[in-house]
Tab-separated table of C-alpha atoms and ligand atoms in Angstrom:
chain	number	residue	atom	x	y	z
A	1	MET	CA	51.353	118.591	-17.154
A	2	ARG	CA	48.365	117.484	-19.239
A	3	GLU	CA	49.323	113.922	-18.511
A	4	PHE	CA	48.760	114.400	-14.770
A	5	LEU	CA	46.181	117.153	-14.301
A	6	THR	CA	42.464	116.990	-15.015
A	7	TYR	CA	40.093	119.882	-14.480
A	8	SER	CA	36.434	119.811	-13.524
A	9	LYS	CA	34.100	121.361	-16.059
A	10	GLU	CA	33.439	124.292	-13.733
A	11	VAL	CA	37.148	125.038	-13.284
A	12	GLU	CA	37.912	124.612	-16.964
A	13	GLU	CA	35.126	127.019	-17.917
A	14	GLY	CA	36.132	129.441	-15.173
A	15	MET	CA	39.722	129.490	-16.379
A	16	ALA	CA	38.652	129.963	-19.997
A	17	ALA	CA	36.503	132.909	-18.900
A	18	GLY	CA	39.425	134.450	-16.989
A	19	LYS	CA	37.727	134.114	-13.603
A	20	ALA	CA	39.503	133.973	-10.261
A	21	ILE	CA	40.036	130.411	-9.044
A	22	VAL	CA	40.392	129.377	-5.394
A	23	ALA	CA	42.072	126.091	-4.463
A	24	LEU	CA	40.761	123.949	-1.586
A	25	GLU	CA	42.496	121.021	0.091
A	26	SER	CA	41.097	117.554	0.686
A	27	THR	CA	42.890	116.198	3.781
A	28	ILE	CA	40.546	118.417	5.784
A	29	ILE	CA	37.712	116.388	4.199
A	30	SER	CA	39.172	112.872	4.582
A	31	HIS	CA	41.202	113.190	7.777
A	32	GLY	CA	40.106	116.447	9.388
A	33	MET	CA	36.364	115.915	9.820
A	34	PRO	CA	33.924	112.994	10.100
A	35	TYR	CA	31.313	112.060	7.474
A	36	PRO	CA	28.806	113.531	6.660
A	37	GLN	CA	29.860	116.923	8.090
A	38	ASN	CA	33.027	116.791	5.958
A	39	VAL	CA	31.161	116.570	2.654
A	40	GLU	CA	28.549	119.136	3.731
A	41	MET	CA	31.367	121.494	4.694
A	42	ALA	CA	33.154	120.905	1.381
A	43	ARG	CA	30.001	121.661	-0.637
A	44	LYS	CA	29.109	124.763	1.304
A	45	VAL	CA	32.625	126.152	1.187
A	46	GLU	CA	32.572	125.802	-2.596
A	47	GLN	CA	29.240	127.653	-2.719
A	48	ILE	CA	30.590	130.499	-0.566
A	49	ILE	CA	33.456	130.904	-3.017
A	50	ARG	CA	31.009	131.071	-5.936
A	51	ASP	CA	28.831	133.558	-4.068
A	52	ASN	CA	31.879	135.805	-3.726
A	53	GLY	CA	32.665	135.798	-7.426
A	54	ALA	CA	35.346	133.129	-7.718
A	55	VAL	CA	35.456	129.496	-8.840
A	56	PRO	CA	36.225	126.721	-6.305
A	57	ALA	CA	38.751	124.022	-7.150
A	58	THR	CA	38.860	121.258	-4.543
A	59	ILE	CA	42.026	119.268	-5.206
A	60	ALA	CA	42.545	115.513	-4.746
A	61	ILE	CA	44.230	112.561	-6.472
A	62	MET	CA	42.107	109.898	-8.130
A	63	ASP	CA	42.688	107.350	-10.886
A	64	GLY	CA	46.300	108.442	-11.315
A	65	LYS	CA	45.290	112.054	-11.944
A	66	ILE	CA	45.593	115.260	-9.985
A	67	LYS	CA	42.031	116.517	-10.008
A	68	ILE	CA	41.642	120.278	-10.048
A	69	GLY	CA	37.993	120.543	-9.026
A	70	LEU	CA	35.881	117.553	-7.989
A	71	SER	CA	32.442	116.486	-9.141
A	72	GLU	CA	29.668	115.860	-6.579
A	73	GLU	CA	30.319	112.164	-6.925
A	74	GLU	CA	34.078	112.472	-6.465
A	75	LEU	CA	33.564	114.607	-3.374
A	76	GLU	CA	31.278	111.947	-1.910
A	77	THR	CA	33.825	109.218	-2.741
A	78	LEU	CA	36.574	111.145	-1.020
A	79	GLY	CA	34.431	111.963	2.008
A	80	THR	CA	33.339	108.364	2.567
A	81	SER	CA	36.510	106.535	1.523
A	82	LYS	CA	38.170	104.558	4.304
A	83	ASN	CA	41.451	104.289	2.430
A	84	ALA	CA	42.099	107.773	1.115
A	85	ARG	CA	45.771	108.395	1.761
A	86	LYS	CA	46.879	111.602	3.411
A	87	THR	CA	49.121	112.925	0.658
A	88	SER	CA	51.820	115.461	1.346
A	89	ARG	CA	54.781	116.391	-0.902
A	90	ARG	CA	56.644	113.132	-0.250
A	91	ASP	CA	53.560	110.981	-1.052
A	92	LEU	CA	52.435	112.718	-4.229
A	93	ALA	CA	54.369	110.703	-6.833
A	94	TYR	CA	53.525	107.382	-5.169
A	95	VAL	CA	49.805	108.139	-4.998
A	96	VAL	CA	49.579	109.321	-8.614
A	97	ALA	CA	51.597	106.340	-9.894
A	98	SER	CA	49.682	103.754	-7.825
A	99	LYS	CA	46.268	105.286	-8.637
A	100	GLU	CA	45.245	105.338	-4.987
A	101	ILE	CA	42.814	107.928	-3.667
A	102	GLY	CA	44.910	110.777	-2.326
A	103	ALA	CA	43.735	113.564	-0.044
A	104	THR	CA	46.017	116.548	-0.439
A	105	THR	CA	47.464	118.406	2.558
A	106	VAL	CA	48.252	122.099	2.575
A	107	ALA	CA	51.717	121.316	1.158
A	108	SER	CA	50.575	119.155	-1.738
A	109	THR	CA	47.530	121.326	-2.464
A	110	MET	CA	49.951	124.237	-2.872
A	111	ILE	CA	52.041	122.173	-5.288
A	112	CYS	CA	49.004	121.159	-7.349
A	113	ALA	CA	47.545	124.674	-7.275
A	114	GLU	CA	50.797	126.093	-8.606
A	115	LEU	CA	50.891	123.474	-11.372
A	116	ALA	CA	47.377	124.579	-12.327
A	117	GLY	CA	48.204	128.287	-12.154
A	118	ILE	CA	46.057	128.968	-9.070
A	119	LYS	CA	47.364	131.639	-6.705
A	120	VAL	CA	44.975	131.593	-3.749
A	121	PHE	CA	44.143	128.633	-1.525
A	122	VAL	CA	41.633	128.536	1.327
A	123	THR	CA	41.764	126.127	4.238
A	124	GLY	CA	41.142	125.918	7.985
A	125	GLY	CA	44.516	125.524	9.610
A	126	ILE	CA	48.018	124.742	8.433
A	127	GLY	CA	50.521	122.304	9.866
A	128	GLY	CA	53.501	123.676	11.767
A	129	VAL	CA	56.181	122.967	14.305
A	130	HIS	CA	54.796	120.507	16.831
A	131	ARG	CA	55.251	120.973	20.544
A	132	GLY	CA	58.341	119.033	21.522
A	133	ALA	CA	59.762	119.243	17.997
A	134	GLU	CA	63.210	119.861	19.459
A	135	GLU	CA	63.074	116.134	20.367
A	136	THR	CA	60.774	114.619	17.725
A	137	MET	CA	61.710	116.850	14.760
A	138	ASP	CA	58.010	116.845	13.867
A	139	ILE	CA	57.731	119.873	11.618
A	140	SER	CA	54.981	119.870	8.999
A	141	ALA	CA	56.019	119.824	5.347
A	142	ASP	CA	53.462	122.650	4.975
A	143	LEU	CA	56.055	125.119	6.253
A	144	GLU	CA	58.721	124.113	3.761
A	145	GLU	CA	56.135	124.379	0.991
A	146	LEU	CA	55.185	127.881	2.091
A	147	ALA	CA	58.856	128.732	1.719
A	148	SER	CA	59.091	127.570	-1.867
A	149	THR	CA	55.731	127.523	-3.656
A	150	ASN	CA	53.987	130.658	-4.911
A	151	VAL	CA	50.518	130.260	-3.455
A	152	ALA	CA	48.824	132.351	-0.764
A	153	VAL	CA	47.191	130.320	1.999
A	154	VAL	CA	44.168	131.806	3.752
A	155	CYS	CA	43.768	130.109	7.139
A	156	ALA	CA	42.694	130.823	10.718
A	157	GLY	CA	46.220	130.711	12.077
A	158	VAL	CA	47.863	127.862	13.916
A	159	LYS	CA	46.281	125.597	16.508
A	160	SER	CA	47.872	125.293	19.876
A	161	ILE	CA	48.281	121.547	19.305
A	162	LEU	CA	51.389	123.070	17.672
A	163	ASP	CA	54.094	125.288	19.097
A	164	ILE	CA	52.817	128.590	17.725
A	165	GLY	CA	55.962	130.538	18.637
A	166	LEU	CA	58.319	128.065	16.986
A	167	THR	CA	56.073	127.880	13.919
A	168	LEU	CA	56.346	131.659	13.524
A	169	GLU	CA	60.134	131.491	14.020
A	170	TYR	CA	60.387	128.862	11.302
A	171	LEU	CA	58.290	130.962	8.929
A	172	GLU	CA	60.490	133.979	9.651
A	173	THR	CA	63.633	131.991	8.848
A	174	LYS	CA	62.081	130.808	5.591
A	175	GLY	CA	60.941	134.307	4.617
A	176	VAL	CA	57.217	133.601	4.613
A	177	PRO	CA	55.123	136.721	5.285
A	178	VAL	CA	52.377	136.276	7.872
A	179	VAL	CA	49.592	138.789	7.300
A	180	GLY	CA	46.940	139.363	9.939
A	181	PHE	CA	43.678	140.030	8.119
A	182	GLN	CA	41.938	142.815	10.055
A	183	THR	CA	44.020	141.949	13.099
A	184	ASP	CA	47.440	142.758	14.592
A	185	LYS	CA	47.493	139.434	16.379
A	186	PHE	CA	48.304	136.000	15.080
A	187	PRO	CA	45.123	133.931	15.498
A	188	ALA	CA	45.181	130.473	17.088
A	189	PHE	CA	42.447	128.720	15.097
A	190	TYR	CA	39.825	128.141	17.827
A	191	THR	CA	40.574	131.567	19.275
A	192	ALA	CA	40.857	134.881	17.440
A	193	THR	CA	44.105	135.842	19.110
A	194	SER	CA	47.233	134.294	20.574
A	195	GLU	CA	50.096	135.752	22.565
A	196	PHE	CA	51.879	136.321	19.220
A	197	ASP	CA	51.573	139.094	16.642
A	198	SER	CA	51.217	138.751	12.884
A	199	ASN	CA	54.010	140.403	10.866
A	200	PHE	CA	51.691	142.880	9.160
A	201	ARG	CA	48.081	143.897	9.369
A	202	LEU	CA	45.995	144.422	6.242
A	203	ASP	CA	42.313	145.276	6.417
A	204	GLU	CA	41.093	145.003	2.835
A	205	PRO	CA	41.284	142.173	0.282
A	206	ILE	CA	42.684	144.604	-2.312
A	207	GLN	CA	45.608	145.407	-0.006
A	208	VAL	CA	46.395	141.715	0.360
A	209	ALA	CA	46.161	141.238	-3.394
A	210	ARG	CA	48.565	144.141	-4.002
A	211	MET	CA	51.069	142.752	-1.527
A	212	LEU	CA	50.964	139.316	-3.137
A	213	LYS	CA	51.402	140.778	-6.595
A	214	VAL	CA	54.408	142.836	-5.513
A	215	LYS	CA	55.936	139.804	-3.786
A	216	TRP	CA	55.748	137.651	-6.869
A	217	ASP	CA	56.600	140.464	-9.294
A	218	LEU	CA	59.775	140.968	-7.275
A	219	GLY	CA	60.607	137.318	-7.780
A	220	LEU	CA	60.340	136.585	-4.068
A	221	ILE	CA	59.659	132.888	-4.271
A	222	GLY	CA	57.270	131.241	-1.820
A	223	GLY	CA	53.812	131.628	-0.422
A	224	ALA	CA	52.240	133.807	2.220
A	225	ILE	CA	49.957	133.182	5.137
A	226	ILE	CA	46.813	135.269	5.327
A	227	ALA	CA	45.695	134.702	8.898
A	228	ASN	CA	41.995	135.376	9.273
A	229	PRO	CA	40.687	135.129	12.829
A	230	ILE	CA	37.713	132.949	13.708
A	231	PRO	CA	34.549	135.074	14.196
A	232	ALA	CA	33.919	135.895	17.878
A	233	GLU	CA	30.607	134.021	17.972
A	234	ASP	CA	32.277	130.782	16.843
A	235	SER	CA	35.434	130.933	18.952
A	236	LEU	CA	36.088	128.774	22.015
A	237	ALA	CA	37.262	130.021	25.406
A	238	GLU	CA	41.051	129.947	25.582
A	239	GLU	CA	41.478	128.120	28.919
A	240	TYR	CA	38.839	125.577	27.896
A	241	ILE	CA	40.442	124.640	24.589
A	242	ASP	CA	43.963	124.767	26.053
A	243	SER	CA	43.134	122.212	28.729
A	244	ILE	CA	41.516	119.954	26.133
A	245	ILE	CA	44.532	120.211	23.855
A	246	THR	CA	46.821	119.304	26.763
A	247	THR	CA	44.774	116.154	27.391
A	248	ALA	CA	44.815	115.280	23.678
A	249	LEU	CA	48.602	115.770	23.487
A	250	ASN	CA	49.117	113.496	26.508
A	251	GLU	CA	46.953	110.799	24.948
A	252	ALA	CA	48.929	111.035	21.703
A	253	THR	CA	52.173	110.507	23.633
A	254	GLU	CA	50.730	107.645	25.695
A	255	ASN	CA	49.518	105.928	22.526
A	256	GLY	CA	52.829	106.430	20.722
A	257	VAL	CA	51.185	108.274	17.816
A	258	LYS	CA	53.809	109.349	15.279
A	259	GLY	CA	54.427	110.894	11.870
A	260	LYS	CA	51.504	111.750	9.626
A	261	ASP	CA	49.007	110.310	12.136
A	262	VAL	CA	49.720	112.956	14.783
A	263	THR	CA	47.600	115.801	13.396
A	264	PRO	CA	44.503	113.676	12.534
A	265	PHE	CA	44.731	111.952	15.944
A	266	LEU	CA	44.831	115.259	17.807
A	267	LEU	CA	41.975	116.747	15.755
A	268	GLY	CA	39.822	113.679	16.430
A	269	LYS	CA	40.610	113.725	20.147
A	270	VAL	CA	39.853	117.411	20.469
A	271	LYS	CA	36.519	116.877	18.742
A	272	GLU	CA	35.674	114.013	21.079
A	273	LEU	CA	36.682	115.916	24.222
A	274	THR	CA	34.754	119.051	23.205
A	275	GLU	CA	31.710	116.920	22.326
A	276	GLY	CA	31.771	118.270	18.793
A	277	LYS	CA	32.157	121.950	19.661
A	278	SER	CA	35.601	122.064	18.045
A	279	LEU	CA	34.118	120.674	14.842
A	280	GLU	CA	31.477	123.417	14.734
A	281	SER	CA	34.152	126.055	15.235
A	282	ASN	CA	36.345	124.439	12.622
A	283	ILE	CA	33.552	124.499	10.050
A	284	ALA	CA	32.603	128.106	10.834
A	285	LEU	CA	36.148	129.356	10.441
A	286	VAL	CA	36.575	127.609	7.087
A	287	TYR	CA	33.452	129.403	5.800
A	288	ASN	CA	34.839	132.687	7.042
A	289	ASN	CA	38.145	131.987	5.279
A	290	ALA	CA	36.317	131.123	2.060
A	291	THR	CA	34.632	134.536	1.983
A	292	VAL	CA	37.910	136.368	2.514
A	293	GLY	CA	39.931	134.099	0.195
A	294	ALA	CA	37.481	134.480	-2.673
A	295	LYS	CA	37.579	138.275	-2.343
A	296	ILE	CA	41.384	138.276	-2.354
A	297	ALA	CA	41.440	135.975	-5.396
A	298	VAL	CA	39.046	138.262	-7.281
A	299	GLU	CA	41.156	141.356	-6.488
A	300	LEU	CA	44.381	139.597	-7.460
A	301	ASN	CA	42.813	138.410	-10.686
A	302	ASN	CA	41.818	142.011	-11.495
A	303	LEU	CA	45.341	143.391	-10.961
B	401	PSU	N1	44.861	121.406	10.609
B	401	PSU	C1	43.520	121.344	10.705
B	401	PSU	N2	42.831	120.491	9.914
B	401	PSU	C2	43.462	119.703	9.011
B	401	PSU	C3	44.890	119.787	8.907
B	401	PSU	C4	45.543	120.643	9.709
B	401	PSU	O1	42.937	122.049	11.500
B	401	PSU	O2	42.791	118.937	8.317
B	401	PSU	C5	45.587	118.962	7.866
B	401	PSU	C6	45.995	119.827	6.666
B	401	PSU	O3	45.811	119.091	5.484
B	401	PSU	C7	47.469	120.053	6.903
B	401	PSU	C8	47.857	118.745	7.527
B	401	PSU	O4	48.205	120.310	5.731
B	401	PSU	O5	46.783	118.418	8.388
B	401	PSU	C9	49.152	118.836	8.287
B	401	PSU	O6	49.553	117.554	8.640
B	401	PSU	P1	51.005	117.335	9.231
B	401	PSU	O7	51.000	118.026	10.553
B	401	PSU	O8	51.137	115.851	9.326
B	401	PSU	O9	51.960	117.943	8.253
B	402	MN	MN1	54.315	115.783	11.148
């Protein structure tokens, strides 16, 4: 894989020293948040991971290489680029071969993390089964990746721009464990709970690390979702965010938004309609996930 992967100095040194590494995605930077909040968020999330004893590896594609860890300059390039391509599994080969700038989704970040030997990945929210998927067949490639790639994804659950129930059904079919971190409930991104339960509750990072180790030692292929609820002080009121999401979904339909543009469109709309409150919540929950993800990575690395 030497031909395709390049490591930042920090990641290379961290790996040589046997430290825990935490992968971070880049679609959240290029398509999930506006500049400059995106780059500020990306820097701070990396620092939180360092502060908790692990090494951050933000993943993106540049110059025909899969970059495992970005320099300050590369992060800025990604955060300001108008033509970074949202890169999921299907796009990965094209973006590497064409030397475009590629922002990795949850799916492709998992692929790249696995290639680099990284077991834990922190993000905000994952893709899932979209509302109305029985008609549109819009199901994120993130779910298929969770079924087949051995990386744990720490997130704040699934947004109700998606069909949360169907997303959980899909994950059940594919054998992906959904762990509630310090909660019985399955969190819904902007809110700490939803009407659905997680499969299991674990309260300590060491317990999560043990479960992951057993899973992979048993040869049970695929990832896991570690669902970490948004802190109460950063969460949004359920009825408020639900009505905003309904408006955003209607606008997406009216505008004929399709394919890979759906999720970024909805995120942008929700931000606009909440006058930025959704962005603040989004950033806060990523920080919270970084703390938990780094602790899990450190425990797993010790096992
Ligand atoms: N959810 C968010 N922010 C994001 C995404 C999802 O709250 O930035 C991004 C992630 O990169 C995720 C992708 O992998 O959107 C899913 O896109 P799609 O639904 O097109 O698979
Ligand atoms: Mn989709």
